[in-house]
């Protein structure tokens, strides 16, 4: 679990770094501009890190399934070679998905200066600004997004169906609660990520403030709260947070 959490932590750092620095620059400056090349680079890294995170969350769901449904075989099933292969597969799938979409986006023509009604560059926001035919780009984006998102989400649902079935067969209520708590953090991260990603990429582009809000949650809020979601389940981390608050609360008395 900690092996995959280390990948998730690094991935969240890359995910937010793709958009937050430019967003902060725009908030602090009068001229809020970005070049076409810079915009496409941002699109690539958002796609790459977002697609990788979807795959990694699916892999982590399988890890929780093995830990809960086959605890005695966990060390055999989730050996080091398999974990490295699953992590490499998640990164590779995200990269290939991003590369396919960005290569098609590089063929688009953008006539003159255009205004993006958004705080970052994402393909759904760029299509209306192009003076080229975007039908192929849109079809590839829809197909790759549905395939990537649907497959990873179905694998997560399948894993949690087996997990919940196993938990319900536990006789004691305390045992059920303790077992469910081992995967509650991951389930929270899945709901936040897939919920906001679905609202951003599978709803029609209208330029409404709701798109910006869902995108901020998808690109900024989710990577920000993931460390808190996982860390606050750890007794040592909670004890450290309490000591820190107690230490600084003395200065306000």
Coordinates of C-alpha atoms in Angstrom, one line a residue:
X1 CA 0.0 0.0 0.0
X2 CA 2.8 2.4 0.9
X3 CA 4.5 1.7 -2.4
X4 CA 1.5 2.8 -4.3
X5 CA 0.9 5.8 -1.9
X6 CA 4.4 7.0 -2.7
X7 CA 3.5 7.0 -6.4
X8 CA 0.2 8.8 -5.7
X9 CA 2.0 11.5 -3.7
X10 CA 4.5 12.1 -6.4
X11 CA 1.7 12.1 -9.0
X12 CA -0.4 14.6 -7.1
X13 CA 2.6 16.9 -6.9
X14 CA 3.1 16.7 -10.7
X15 CA -0.7 17.0 -11.3
X16 CA -1.1 20.3 -9.4
X17 CA 2.3 21.6 -10.7
X18 CA 0.9 21.4 -14.3
X19 CA -1.6 24.2 -13.7
X20 CA -1.2 25.9 -10.3
X21 CA 2.0 27.9 -11.1
X22 CA 0.5 29.5 -14.2
X23 CA -2.8 30.1 -12.4
X24 CA -0.9 31.9 -9.6
X25 CA 1.0 34.0 -12.1
X26 CA -2.2 35.0 -13.8
X27 CA -3.8 36.0 -10.5
X28 CA -0.8 38.2 -9.7
X29 CA -0.3 39.9 -13.1
X30 CA -2.3 42.2 -15.3
X31 CA -1.6 40.3 -18.5
X32 CA -3.0 36.9 -18.4
X33 CA -1.6 35.2 -21.5
X34 CA -0.1 31.9 -22.6
X35 CA 1.4 30.8 -25.9
X36 CA -0.2 28.1 -28.0
X37 CA 2.9 25.9 -27.4
X38 CA 2.8 26.5 -23.7
X39 CA -1.0 25.8 -23.7
X40 CA -0.5 22.5 -25.4
X41 CA 2.3 21.5 -23.0
X42 CA 0.0 22.2 -20.1
X43 CA -2.7 20.1 -21.8
X44 CA -0.3 17.2 -22.2
X45 CA 0.8 17.1 -18.6
X46 CA -2.8 17.5 -17.3
X47 CA -3.8 14.5 -19.5
X48 CA -0.7 12.5 -18.6
X49 CA -1.0 12.9 -14.8
X50 CA -4.8 12.7 -14.8
X51 CA -4.9 9.5 -16.8
X52 CA -2.1 8.0 -14.7
X53 CA -4.0 8.8 -11.5
X54 CA -7.1 7.1 -12.8
X55 CA -5.1 4.0 -13.5
X56 CA -3.2 4.1 -10.2
X57 CA -6.4 4.4 -8.2
X58 CA -7.7 1.3 -10.1
X59 CA -4.4 -0.5 -9.1
X60 CA -4.8 0.6 -5.5
X61 CA -8.4 -0.8 -5.5
X62 CA -7.0 -4.2 -6.5
X63 CA -4.4 -3.9 -3.7
X64 CA -7.2 -3.3 -1.2
X65 CA -9.2 -6.2 -2.6
X66 CA -6.2 -8.6 -2.1
X67 CA -5.5 -7.3 1.3
X68 CA -9.1 -7.7 2.5
X69 CA -10.3 -10.7 0.6
X70 CA -7.1 -12.8 0.6
X71 CA -5.0 -11.5 3.5
X72 CA -3.0 -14.7 4.0
X73 CA -1.9 -14.6 0.4
X74 CA -1.2 -10.9 0.2
X75 CA 2.6 -11.1 0.3
X76 CA 2.5 -13.8 -2.5
X77 CA -0.1 -12.0 -4.7
X78 CA 1.2 -8.4 -4.3
X79 CA 4.9 -9.2 -4.6
X80 CA 7.5 -6.5 -5.4
X81 CA 7.7 -7.4 -9.1
X82 CA 4.0 -7.2 -9.6
X83 CA 3.7 -3.9 -7.8
X84 CA 6.4 -2.4 -9.9
X85 CA 4.7 -3.7 -13.1
X86 CA 1.3 -2.3 -12.1
X87 CA 2.8 1.1 -11.3
X88 CA 4.7 1.1 -14.6
X89 CA 1.6 0.1 -16.4
X90 CA -0.4 3.0 -14.8
X91 CA 2.3 5.6 -15.8
X92 CA 2.6 4.1 -19.4
X93 CA -1.2 4.1 -20.0
X94 CA -1.5 7.7 -18.9
X95 CA 1.4 8.8 -21.1
X96 CA 0.1 7.0 -24.2
X97 CA -3.4 8.4 -23.8
X98 CA -2.0 12.0 -23.4
X99 CA 0.4 11.5 -26.3
X100 CA -2.4 10.4 -28.7
X101 CA -4.5 13.4 -27.9
X102 CA -1.7 15.9 -27.9
X103 CA -0.4 14.8 -31.3
X104 CA -3.8 15.4 -32.8
X105 CA -4.2 18.7 -31.0
X106 CA -0.9 19.9 -32.5
X107 CA -2.4 19.8 -35.9
X108 CA -5.1 22.3 -35.0
X109 CA -4.9 26.0 -36.2
X110 CA -5.8 28.8 -33.8
X111 CA -6.5 32.0 -35.7
X112 CA -5.2 35.1 -33.9
X113 CA -5.5 35.8 -30.2
X114 CA -8.2 34.0 -28.4
X115 CA -9.5 34.1 -24.9
X116 CA -9.9 30.9 -22.9
X117 CA -12.8 31.1 -20.4
X118 CA -10.8 29.1 -18.0
X119 CA -7.9 29.3 -15.6
X120 CA -5.9 26.5 -17.4
X121 CA -5.6 24.9 -20.8
X122 CA -7.7 21.8 -21.3
X123 CA -8.8 20.2 -24.6
X124 CA -12.6 20.8 -24.1
X125 CA -11.8 24.5 -23.7
X126 CA -9.5 24.7 -26.7
X127 CA -11.8 23.0 -29.3
X128 CA -14.2 26.0 -29.6
X129 CA -11.2 28.3 -30.2
X130 CA -9.8 26.4 -33.2
X131 CA -10.6 27.4 -36.8
X132 CA -9.8 23.8 -37.9
X133 CA -12.2 20.8 -38.0
X134 CA -12.1 19.3 -34.5
X135 CA -14.5 16.4 -35.2
X136 CA -11.6 13.8 -35.2
X137 CA -10.0 15.3 -32.2
X138 CA -13.3 15.3 -30.3
X139 CA -14.0 11.7 -31.3
X140 CA -10.6 10.5 -30.2
X141 CA -10.9 12.5 -26.9
X142 CA -14.3 11.0 -26.2
X143 CA -13.3 7.5 -27.1
X144 CA -10.0 7.6 -25.1
X145 CA -11.6 9.3 -22.2
X146 CA -14.6 6.8 -22.1
X147 CA -12.3 3.8 -22.6
X148 CA -9.7 4.9 -20.0
X149 CA -12.1 6.2 -17.5
X150 CA -14.7 3.5 -17.9
X151 CA -12.3 0.6 -17.7
X152 CA -10.5 1.9 -14.6
X153 CA -13.8 2.8 -12.9
X154 CA -15.3 -0.6 -13.7
X155 CA -12.2 -2.3 -12.2
X156 CA -12.6 -0.2 -9.1
X157 CA -16.3 -1.0 -8.8
X158 CA -15.6 -4.7 -9.3
X159 CA -12.9 -4.7 -6.6
X160 CA -15.2 -2.9 -4.1
X161 CA -18.1 -5.2 -4.9
X162 CA -15.9 -8.1 -3.7
X163 CA -14.6 -6.1 -0.8
X164 CA -18.0 -5.1 0.5
X165 CA -19.2 -8.7 0.1
X166 CA -16.3 -9.9 2.2
X167 CA -16.9 -7.2 4.8
X168 CA -20.6 -8.1 5.1
X169 CA -19.7 -11.7 5.9
X170 CA -17.6 -10.7 8.9
X171 CA -19.6 -11.6 12.0
X172 CA -18.6 -8.8 14.5
X173 CA -19.6 -5.2 13.9
X174 CA -16.2 -4.0 15.2
X175 CA -14.4 -6.3 12.7
X176 CA -16.5 -4.9 9.9
X177 CA -15.8 -1.3 10.9
X178 CA -12.0 -2.0 11.3
X179 CA -11.9 -3.7 7.9
X180 CA -13.8 -1.0 6.1
X181 CA -11.6 1.7 7.6
X182 CA -8.6 0.2 5.7
X183 CA -10.1 1.2 2.4
X184 CA -12.2 4.2 3.3
X185 CA -9.4 6.7 2.5
X186 CA -9.0 5.2 -1.0
X187 CA -12.7 5.2 -1.6
X188 CA -12.9 8.9 -0.7
X189 CA -10.1 9.7 -3.1
X190 CA -11.8 7.8 -5.9
X191 CA -15.1 9.6 -5.4
X192 CA -13.4 13.0 -5.4
X193 CA -11.3 12.3 -8.5
X194 CA -13.7 10.5 -10.7
X195 CA -16.7 12.7 -9.7
X196 CA -15.0 15.9 -10.6
X197 CA -13.3 14.4 -13.8
X198 CA -16.7 13.2 -15.0
X199 CA -18.3 16.6 -14.6
X200 CA -15.3 18.3 -16.4
X201 CA -14.8 16.0 -19.4
X202 CA -18.2 14.4 -20.1
X203 CA -20.6 17.3 -19.8
X204 CA -21.0 19.7 -22.7
X205 CA -18.7 22.7 -22.7
X206 CA -20.7 25.8 -22.0
X207 CA -18.2 28.3 -20.4
X208 CA -20.2 28.4 -17.2
X209 CA -18.6 29.0 -13.8
X210 CA -19.4 25.4 -12.9
X211 CA -16.8 24.2 -15.4
X212 CA -14.1 26.2 -13.6
X213 CA -15.2 25.0 -10.2
X214 CA -15.1 21.4 -11.2
X215 CA -11.8 21.8 -12.9
X216 CA -10.3 23.5 -9.8
X217 CA -11.5 20.5 -7.7
X218 CA -10.1 18.1 -10.3
X219 CA -6.7 19.8 -10.7
X220 CA -6.1 21.5 -7.4
X221 CA -8.4 20.4 -4.6
X222 CA -8.1 16.6 -5.1
X223 CA -4.3 16.6 -5.2
X224 CA -4.3 18.9 -2.2
X225 CA -6.6 16.8 0.1
X226 CA -5.3 13.3 -0.9
X227 CA -2.3 13.5 1.5
X228 CA -4.7 14.7 4.3
X229 CA -7.2 11.9 3.5
X230 CA -4.5 9.2 3.8
X231 CA -2.4 10.8 6.5
X232 CA -5.2 11.4 9.0
X233 CA -5.9 7.7 9.1
X234 CA -2.4 7.2 10.6
X235 CA -2.3 7.3 14.4
X236 CA 1.2 8.7 14.4
X237 CA 0.2 11.5 12.1
X238 CA -2.9 12.4 14.1
X239 CA -0.8 12.4 17.3
X240 CA 1.7 14.7 15.6
X241 CA -1.1 17.1 14.4
X242 CA -2.5 17.2 18.0
X243 CA 0.9 18.0 19.4
X244 CA 1.4 20.8 16.9
X245 CA -1.9 22.4 17.6
X246 CA -1.3 22.1 21.3
X247 CA 2.1 23.7 20.9
X248 CA 0.9 26.7 18.9
X249 CA -2.3 27.2 20.9
X250 CA -0.2 28.2 23.9
X251 CA 0.8 31.4 22.0
X252 CA -2.9 32.5 21.8
X253 CA -3.7 32.0 25.5

